[in-house]
Amino acid sequence: MRNLIGTYECKADAKGRVMLPSALQKQLAPMLEQGFVLKRAVFQPCLELYPMAEWEQLMHKINKLNRFNRKNNDFVRRFTAGVKVIELDTSGRLLIPKDLIGFASINKELVLSSAINIVEIWDKNKYEKAIDDAATDFADLAEEVMGDKLEEGNELS
């Protein structure tokens, strides 16, 4: 799987159809035949678009959970709530189902933001607020998450 790149502003029509920007369509072209999975995000009020191969890798990990453990069972139920298989139509549009539009509070203006191997779909105002809210803490977050990580094979002397 290639890493996806870019943040794109788009519009949704009254039926929830979104025309994917051509730059994003080109990146997703190798995955179009397999389709995609669209789901609610865990930590943010947005949606996540998984290429099918990425979704299957994630499901492989989740399928290893013991479903007789109540927390695992609750996690699986909540994680997969509202999951939909999605395909682009012949015009390159993505149809976002009404229940997922409601979850993410998506209005006409939205943002498609690459998140390495998936695409996040945000209401534009919520996206801008999330980015603004995180801006002041990003340096601290970057240091905490990446600051003590060494590239594989590199060691401190």
Coordinates of N, CA, C and O in Angstrom, one line a residue:
M1 N 0.8 -1.2 0.0 CA 0.0 0.0 0.0 C 0.9 1.2 0.0 O 1.8 1.4 0.8
R2 N 0.6 2.1 -0.9 CA 1.3 3.4 -0.9 C 0.8 4.3 0.1 O -0.4 4.2 0.6
N3 N 1.6 5.3 0.5 CA 1.1 6.3 1.4 C 0.4 7.4 0.7 O 0.9 7.9 -0.4
L4 N -0.8 7.7 1.1 CA -1.6 8.8 0.5 C -1.1 10.1 0.9 O -0.7 10.3 2.1
I5 N -1.2 11.1 0.0 CA -0.7 12.4 0.3 C -1.8 13.5 -0.1 O -2.4 13.4 -1.2
G6 N -2.0 14.5 0.8 CA -2.8 15.6 0.4 C -4.0 15.8 1.3 O -4.5 15.0 2.0
T7 N -4.4 17.1 1.3 CA -5.7 17.5 2.0 C -6.5 18.3 0.9 O -5.9 19.2 0.3
Y8 N -7.7 18.0 0.8 CA -8.5 18.5 -0.3 C -9.9 19.0 0.2 O -10.5 18.4 1.0
E9 N -10.3 20.2 -0.2 CA -11.6 20.7 0.1 C -12.5 20.3 -1.0 O -12.2 20.4 -2.2
C10 N -13.7 19.9 -0.6 CA -14.7 19.4 -1.6 C -16.1 19.8 -1.1 O -16.3 20.4 -0.1
K11 N -17.1 19.5 -2.0 CA -18.5 19.8 -1.7 C -19.3 18.5 -1.8 O -19.0 17.7 -2.7
A12 N -20.2 18.3 -0.9 CA -21.2 17.2 -1.0 C -22.5 17.7 -1.5 O -22.9 18.9 -1.2
D13 N -23.1 17.0 -2.4 CA -24.4 17.4 -2.9 C -25.5 17.0 -1.9 O -25.2 16.4 -0.8
A14 N -26.7 17.3 -2.2 CA -27.8 17.0 -1.3 C -28.0 15.5 -1.0 O -28.5 15.2 0.1
K15 N -27.5 14.6 -1.9 CA -27.6 13.2 -1.6 C -26.4 12.6 -0.9 O -26.4 11.4 -0.7
G16 N -25.4 13.5 -0.6 CA -24.2 13.0 0.1 C -23.2 12.5 -0.9 O -22.2 11.8 -0.4
R17 N -23.3 12.8 -2.1 CA -22.2 12.4 -3.1 C -21.1 13.5 -3.1 O -21.3 14.7 -3.1
V18 N -19.9 12.9 -3.1 CA -18.7 13.8 -3.1 C -17.8 13.4 -4.3 O -17.5 12.2 -4.5
M19 N -17.5 14.4 -5.1 CA -16.6 14.2 -6.2 C -15.1 14.2 -5.7 O -14.7 15.2 -5.1
L20 N -14.4 13.1 -5.8 CA -13.1 13.0 -5.3 C -12.2 13.9 -6.2 O -12.3 13.8 -7.5
P21 N -11.3 14.7 -5.6 CA -10.4 15.4 -6.5 C -9.5 14.5 -7.3 O -9.2 13.4 -6.9
S22 N -9.2 15.0 -8.5 CA -8.4 14.1 -9.4 C -7.1 13.7 -8.9 O -6.7 12.5 -9.1
A23 N -6.4 14.5 -8.1 CA -5.1 14.1 -7.5 C -5.3 12.9 -6.5 O -4.5 12.0 -6.5
L24 N -6.4 12.9 -5.8 CA -6.7 11.8 -4.9 C -7.2 10.6 -5.7 O -6.8 9.5 -5.3
Q25 N -8.0 10.8 -6.7 CA -8.4 9.7 -7.5 C -7.2 8.9 -8.1 O -7.2 7.7 -8.2
K26 N -6.2 9.7 -8.6 CA -5.1 9.1 -9.2 C -4.3 8.2 -8.1 O -3.9 7.1 -8.4
Q27 N -4.2 8.7 -6.9 CA -3.6 7.9 -5.9 C -4.4 6.6 -5.5 O -3.8 5.6 -5.2
L28 N -5.7 6.7 -5.6 CA -6.6 5.6 -5.2 C -6.8 4.7 -6.4 O -7.4 3.6 -6.2
A29 N -6.4 5.1 -7.6 CA -6.8 4.3 -8.8 C -6.4 2.8 -8.7 O -7.2 1.9 -9.0
P30 N -5.2 2.4 -8.1 CA -4.9 1.0 -8.0 C -5.9 0.2 -7.1 O -5.9 -1.0 -7.1
M31 N -6.6 0.9 -6.3 CA -7.5 0.3 -5.3 C -9.0 0.3 -5.6 O -9.8 -0.2 -4.9
L32 N -9.3 1.0 -6.7 CA -10.7 1.2 -7.1 C -11.4 -0.1 -7.3 O -12.6 -0.2 -6.9
E33 N -10.8 -1.1 -7.9 CA -11.5 -2.3 -8.2 C -11.9 -3.1 -7.0 O -13.0 -3.7 -7.0
Q34 N -11.1 -3.0 -5.9 CA -11.4 -3.8 -4.7 C -12.5 -3.0 -3.9 O -13.1 -3.7 -3.1
G35 N -12.6 -1.7 -4.0 CA -13.5 -1.0 -3.3 C -13.0 -0.5 -2.0 O -11.7 -0.6 -1.7
F36 N -13.8 0.1 -1.1 CA -13.4 0.7 0.1 C -14.4 0.4 1.2 O -15.5 0.0 1.0
V37 N -13.9 0.7 2.4 CA -14.8 0.6 3.6 C -14.8 2.0 4.2 O -13.8 2.6 4.4
L38 N -16.0 2.5 4.6 CA -16.2 3.8 5.2 C -16.8 3.5 6.6 O -17.7 2.7 6.8
K39 N -16.1 4.2 7.6 CA -16.6 3.9 9.0 C -16.4 5.2 9.8 O -15.7 6.1 9.4
R40 N -17.0 5.2 11.0 CA -16.9 6.2 12.0 C -15.4 6.2 12.5 O -14.9 5.1 12.8
A41 N -14.9 7.4 12.8 CA -13.5 7.4 13.4 C -13.7 7.1 14.9 O -14.8 7.4 15.5
V42 N -12.7 6.6 15.5 CA -12.7 6.3 16.9 C -12.5 7.5 17.8 O -13.2 7.8 18.8
F43 N -11.6 8.4 17.4 CA -11.2 9.5 18.3 C -11.7 10.9 17.9 O -11.6 11.8 18.7
Q44 N -12.2 11.0 16.7 CA -12.6 12.3 16.1 C -14.0 12.2 15.5 O -14.4 11.1 15.1
P45 N -14.6 13.4 15.4 CA -16.0 13.4 14.7 C -15.8 13.4 13.2 O -16.3 14.4 12.6
C46 N -15.2 12.4 12.7 CA -15.0 12.3 11.2 C -15.2 10.9 10.8 O -15.4 10.0 11.6
L47 N -15.1 10.7 9.5 CA -15.2 9.4 8.9 C -13.8 8.9 8.4 O -13.0 9.8 8.1
E48 N -13.6 7.6 8.2 CA -12.4 7.1 7.7 C -12.7 6.2 6.5 O -13.6 5.3 6.6
L49 N -12.0 6.4 5.4 CA -12.2 5.7 4.2 C -10.9 4.8 4.1 O -9.8 5.2 3.9
Y50 N -11.2 3.5 4.2 CA -10.1 2.5 4.1 C -10.1 1.8 2.7 O -11.2 1.3 2.3
P51 N -9.0 1.7 2.0 CA -9.0 0.8 0.9 C -9.2 -0.6 1.4 O -8.8 -0.9 2.5
M52 N -9.9 -1.4 0.6 CA -10.3 -2.7 1.1 C -9.1 -3.5 1.6 O -9.2 -4.2 2.6
A53 N -7.9 -3.5 1.0 CA -6.7 -4.2 1.4 C -6.3 -3.8 2.8 O -6.0 -4.6 3.7
E54 N -6.4 -2.5 3.1 CA -6.1 -2.0 4.4 C -7.1 -2.4 5.5 O -6.7 -2.8 6.6
W55 N -8.3 -2.4 5.1 CA -9.4 -2.9 6.0 C -9.2 -4.4 6.3 O -9.4 -4.8 7.5
E56 N -8.9 -5.2 5.3 CA -8.7 -6.6 5.6 C -7.5 -6.8 6.5 O -7.6 -7.7 7.3
Q57 N -6.4 -6.1 6.4 CA -5.3 -6.2 7.3 C -5.8 -5.9 8.7 O -5.4 -6.6 9.7
L58 N -6.5 -4.8 8.9 CA -7.0 -4.4 10.2 C -8.0 -5.5 10.7 O -7.9 -5.8 11.9
M59 N -8.8 -6.0 9.9 CA -9.8 -7.1 10.4 C -9.0 -8.3 10.8 O -9.4 -9.0 11.7
H60 N -7.9 -8.6 10.1 CA -7.1 -9.8 10.5 C -6.6 -9.6 11.9 O -6.6 -10.6 12.7
K61 N -6.2 -8.4 12.3 CA -5.8 -8.2 13.7 C -6.9 -8.3 14.7 O -6.8 -8.9 15.7
I62 N -8.0 -7.7 14.3 CA -9.2 -7.6 15.2 C -9.8 -9.0 15.3 O -10.3 -9.4 16.4
N63 N -9.7 -9.9 14.3 CA -10.2 -11.2 14.4 C -9.5 -12.1 15.4 O -9.9 -13.2 15.8
K64 N -8.3 -11.7 15.8 CA -7.5 -12.4 16.8 C -8.0 -12.1 18.2 O -7.6 -12.8 19.1
L65 N -8.9 -11.2 18.4 CA -9.4 -10.9 19.7 C -10.3 -12.0 20.2 O -11.1 -12.5 19.4
N66 N -10.2 -12.3 21.4 CA -11.1 -13.3 22.0 C -12.5 -12.7 22.2 O -12.7 -11.8 23.1
R67 N -13.5 -13.1 21.5 CA -14.8 -12.5 21.5 C -15.6 -13.0 22.8 O -16.7 -12.5 23.1
F68 N -15.0 -13.9 23.6 CA -15.7 -14.3 24.9 C -15.2 -13.4 26.0 O -15.6 -13.5 27.1
N69 N -14.3 -12.4 25.7 CA -14.0 -11.4 26.6 C -14.9 -10.2 26.3 O -15.0 -9.7 25.2
R70 N -15.7 -9.8 27.3 CA -16.7 -8.7 27.2 C -16.1 -7.4 26.6 O -16.8 -6.9 25.7
K71 N -15.0 -7.0 27.0 CA -14.4 -5.8 26.5 C -14.1 -5.9 25.0 O -14.3 -5.0 24.2
N72 N -13.5 -7.0 24.7 CA -13.2 -7.3 23.3 C -14.4 -7.3 22.4 O -14.5 -6.7 21.3
N73 N -15.5 -7.9 22.9 CA -16.7 -8.0 22.2 C -17.4 -6.6 22.0 O -17.8 -6.3 20.9
D74 N -17.3 -5.8 23.1 CA -17.9 -4.5 23.0 C -17.1 -3.6 22.1 O -17.6 -2.8 21.3
F75 N -15.7 -3.8 22.1 CA -14.9 -3.0 21.2 C -15.2 -3.3 19.7 O -15.4 -2.4 18.9
V76 N -15.3 -4.6 19.4 CA -15.6 -5.0 18.0 C -16.9 -4.4 17.6 O -17.1 -3.9 16.5
R77 N -18.0 -4.5 18.4 CA -19.3 -4.0 18.1 C -19.2 -2.5 17.8 O -19.7 -2.0 16.8
R78 N -18.6 -1.8 18.7 CA -18.5 -0.3 18.5 C -17.6 0.1 17.4 O -17.9 1.0 16.6
F79 N -16.5 -0.6 17.2 CA -15.6 -0.3 16.1 C -16.2 -0.5 14.7 O -15.9 0.3 13.8
T80 N -17.0 -1.5 14.6 CA -17.7 -1.8 13.3 C -19.0 -1.2 13.1 O -19.7 -1.4 12.1
A81 N -19.5 -0.4 14.1 CA -20.8 0.2 14.0 C -20.9 1.2 12.8 O -20.0 2.0 12.7
G82 N -21.8 1.0 12.0 CA -22.0 1.9 10.8 C -21.1 1.6 9.7 O -21.1 2.4 8.7
V83 N -20.3 0.6 9.7 CA -19.3 0.3 8.6 C -20.1 0.0 7.3 O -21.1 -0.7 7.3
K84 N -19.6 0.6 6.2 CA -20.2 0.4 4.9 C -19.2 0.1 3.9 O -18.1 0.7 3.9
V85 N -19.5 -0.8 3.0 CA -18.7 -1.0 1.8 C -19.0 0.0 0.8 O -20.2 0.3 0.5
I86 N -18.0 0.7 0.2 CA -18.3 1.8 -0.7 C -17.5 1.6 -2.0 O -16.4 1.1 -2.0
E87 N -18.1 2.0 -3.1 CA -17.4 2.0 -4.4 C -17.6 3.4 -5.0 O -18.7 4.1 -4.7
L88 N -16.7 3.9 -5.8 CA -16.9 5.1 -6.5 C -17.8 4.8 -7.7 O -17.7 3.8 -8.3
D89 N -18.7 5.8 -8.0 CA -19.5 5.6 -9.2 C -18.7 5.9 -10.5 O -17.5 6.3 -10.4
T90 N -19.3 5.8 -11.6 CA -18.5 6.0 -12.9 C -18.0 7.4 -13.1 O -17.1 7.6 -13.9
S91 N -18.6 8.3 -12.3 CA -18.1 9.7 -12.4 C -17.0 10.1 -11.4 O -16.6 11.2 -11.3
G92 N -16.6 9.0 -10.6 CA -15.6 9.3 -9.6 C -16.1 9.9 -8.3 O -15.4 10.5 -7.5
R93 N -17.5 9.7 -8.1 CA -18.1 10.2 -6.8 C -18.2 9.1 -5.8 O -18.4 7.9 -6.1
L94 N -18.1 9.5 -4.6 CA -18.3 8.7 -3.4 C -19.6 9.1 -2.8 O -19.9 10.2 -2.6
L95 N -20.5 8.1 -2.5 CA -21.7 8.3 -1.8 C -21.6 8.1 -0.3 O -21.3 6.9 0.1
I96 N -21.7 9.1 0.5 CA -21.6 9.0 2.0 C -23.0 8.7 2.5 O -23.9 9.5 2.3
P97 N -23.3 7.5 3.1 CA -24.6 7.2 3.7 C -25.1 8.2 4.7 O -24.2 8.8 5.4
K98 N -26.4 8.4 4.8 CA -27.0 9.4 5.7 C -26.6 9.3 7.1 O -26.3 10.2 7.8
D99 N -26.5 8.0 7.6 CA -26.2 7.8 9.0 C -24.7 8.3 9.3 O -24.5 8.8 10.4
L100 N -23.8 8.1 8.4 CA -22.5 8.5 8.6 C -22.3 10.0 8.4 O -21.5 10.7 9.1
I101 N -23.1 10.6 7.5 CA -23.2 12.1 7.4 C -23.6 12.7 8.7 O -23.0 13.6 9.2
G102 N -24.6 12.1 9.4 CA -25.1 12.5 10.7 C -24.0 12.4 11.7 O -23.8 13.3 12.5
F103 N -23.3 11.3 11.8 CA -22.3 11.1 12.8 C -21.2 12.1 12.7 O -20.8 12.7 13.7
A104 N -20.7 12.4 11.5 CA -19.6 13.4 11.3 C -20.1 14.8 11.2 O -19.3 15.7 11.0
S105 N -21.5 15.0 11.2 CA -22.0 16.4 11.1 C -21.6 17.1 9.8 O -21.2 18.2 9.8
I106 N -21.5 16.3 8.7 CA -21.0 16.8 7.5 C -22.1 17.6 6.8 O -23.3 17.2 6.7
N107 N -21.8 18.9 6.4 CA -22.6 19.7 5.7 C -22.1 19.8 4.2 O -21.4 18.8 3.8
K108 N -22.4 20.8 3.5 CA -22.0 20.9 2.1 C -20.5 20.9 1.9 O -19.9 20.3 1.1
E109 N -19.8 21.7 2.8 CA -18.3 21.9 2.7 C -17.6 20.8 3.5 O -17.9 20.6 4.7
L110 N -16.7 20.1 2.9 CA -15.9 19.1 3.6 C -14.5 19.0 3.2 O -14.1 19.6 2.2
V111 N -13.7 18.3 4.0 CA -12.3 18.2 3.8 C -12.0 16.7 3.7 O -12.4 15.9 4.6
L112 N -11.2 16.3 2.7 CA -10.7 14.9 2.6 C -9.2 15.1 2.9 O -8.4 15.8 2.3
S113 N -8.8 14.4 4.0 CA -7.4 14.5 4.5 C -6.7 13.2 4.5 O -7.2 12.3 5.2
S114 N -5.6 13.0 3.8 CA -4.9 11.8 3.9 C -4.3 11.6 5.2 O -3.9 12.5 5.9
A115 N -4.4 10.3 5.7 CA -3.8 10.0 7.0 C -3.0 8.7 6.8 O -3.4 7.6 7.2
I116 N -2.0 8.8 6.1 CA -1.0 7.8 5.7 C -1.7 6.8 4.7 O -1.5 6.8 3.5
N117 N -2.4 5.8 5.3 CA -3.0 4.7 4.5 C -4.5 4.8 4.3 O -5.1 3.9 3.8
I118 N -5.1 5.8 4.9 CA -6.6 6.0 4.8 C -6.9 7.4 4.5 O -5.9 8.3 4.5
V119 N -8.1 7.7 4.3 CA -8.5 9.1 4.0 C -9.6 9.5 5.1 O -10.5 8.7 5.3
E120 N -9.3 10.6 5.8 CA -10.3 11.1 6.8 C -11.3 12.0 6.0 O -10.8 12.8 5.2
I121 N -12.5 11.9 6.3 CA -13.6 12.8 5.7 C -14.2 13.6 6.8 O -14.8 13.1 7.8
W122 N -14.0 14.9 6.7 CA -14.4 15.9 7.8 C -15.4 16.9 7.3 O -15.3 17.4 6.1
D123 N -16.3 17.4 8.1 CA -17.0 18.6 7.9 C -15.9 19.7 7.9 O -15.0 19.7 8.8
K124 N -15.9 20.6 7.0 CA -14.8 21.6 6.9 C -14.6 22.4 8.2 O -13.5 22.6 8.7
N125 N -15.7 22.9 8.8 CA -15.5 23.6 10.0 C -15.0 22.8 11.2 O -14.1 23.3 11.9
K126 N -15.4 21.6 11.3 CA -14.9 20.7 12.4 C -13.4 20.4 12.1 O -12.6 20.3 13.1
Y127 N -13.0 20.2 10.9 CA -11.6 19.9 10.5 C -10.7 21.1 10.9 O -9.7 21.0 11.6
E128 N -11.2 22.3 10.5 CA -10.4 23.5 10.8 C -10.3 23.7 12.3 O -9.2 24.1 12.8
K129 N -11.3 23.4 13.1 CA -11.3 23.6 14.5 C -10.3 22.5 15.1 O -9.5 22.9 16.0
A130 N -10.4 21.3 14.7 CA -9.5 20.3 15.2 C -8.0 20.6 14.9 O -7.2 20.4 15.8
I131 N -7.7 21.1 13.7 CA -6.4 21.5 13.4 C -5.9 22.7 14.3 O -4.9 22.7 14.8
D132 N -6.8 23.7 14.4 CA -6.5 24.9 15.3 C -6.3 24.5 16.7 O -5.4 25.0 17.4
D133 N -7.2 23.6 17.2 CA -7.1 23.2 18.6 C -5.8 22.4 18.9 O -5.2 22.6 20.0
A134 N -5.3 21.7 17.9 CA -4.1 20.9 18.1 C -2.9 21.6 17.8 O -1.8 21.2 18.2
A135 N -2.9 22.8 17.2 CA -1.7 23.5 16.7 C -0.8 23.9 17.9 O 0.4 23.8 17.8
T136 N -1.4 24.4 19.0 CA -0.6 24.8 20.1 C 0.1 23.6 20.8 O 1.2 23.8 21.4
D137 N -0.5 22.5 20.8 CA 0.1 21.3 21.4 C 0.9 20.4 20.5 O 1.5 19.4 20.9
F138 N 1.0 20.8 19.2 CA 1.6 19.8 18.3 C 3.1 19.6 18.5 O 3.6 18.5 18.4
A139 N 3.8 20.7 18.9 CA 5.2 20.5 19.1 C 5.5 19.5 20.2 O 6.3 18.7 20.2
D140 N 4.7 19.7 21.3 CA 4.8 18.8 22.5 C 4.5 17.3 22.0 O 5.1 16.4 22.4
L141 N 3.4 17.2 21.3 CA 2.9 15.9 20.8 C 4.0 15.3 19.9 O 4.3 14.1 20.1
A142 N 4.5 16.0 19.0 CA 5.5 15.5 18.1 C 6.8 15.0 18.9 O 7.3 13.9 18.6
E143 N 7.2 15.8 19.9 CA 8.3 15.3 20.7 C 8.0 14.1 21.4 O 8.8 13.1 21.5
E144 N 6.8 14.0 22.0 CA 6.4 12.8 22.8 C 6.3 11.6 21.9 O 6.8 10.5 22.3
V145 N 5.7 11.7 20.8 CA 5.4 10.6 19.9 C 6.7 10.2 19.1 O 7.0 9.0 19.0
M146 N 7.4 11.1 18.6 CA 8.5 10.8 17.7 C 9.9 11.1 18.3 O 10.9 10.6 17.7
G147 N 10.0 11.9 19.3 CA 11.3 12.4 19.8 C 12.2 11.3 20.3 O 13.4 11.5 20.1
D148 N 11.7 10.3 20.8 CA 12.7 9.2 21.4 C 12.8 8.0 20.4 O 13.4 7.0 20.7
K149 N 12.2 8.1 19.3 CA 12.2 7.0 18.3 C 13.5 7.1 17.5 O 13.8 8.2 17.0
L150 N 14.2 6.1 17.3 CA 15.4 6.0 16.5 C 15.0 5.2 15.2 O 14.2 4.3 15.2
E151 N 15.6 5.6 14.1 CA 15.4 4.8 12.9 C 16.0 3.4 13.1 O 17.0 3.3 13.8
E152 N 15.3 2.5 12.5 CA 15.8 1.1 12.7 C 17.2 1.0 12.2 O 17.6 1.4 11.2
G153 N 18.0 0.3 13.0 CA 19.4 0.2 12.6 C 20.4 1.2 13.2 O 21.6 1.1 13.2
N154 N 19.8 2.4 13.6 CA 20.6 3.5 14.1 C 20.6 3.3 15.7 O 19.5 3.1 16.3
E155 N 21.7 3.4 16.2 CA 21.8 3.4 17.7 C 22.6 4.5 18.2 O 23.5 5.0 17.5
L156 N 22.3 5.0 19.4 CA 23.1 6.0 20.1 C 24.4 5.4 20.5 O 24.4 4.3 21.1
S157 N 25.5 6.1 20.4 CA 26.8 5.6 20.8 C 27.0 5.9 22.3 O 26.5 6.7 22.9

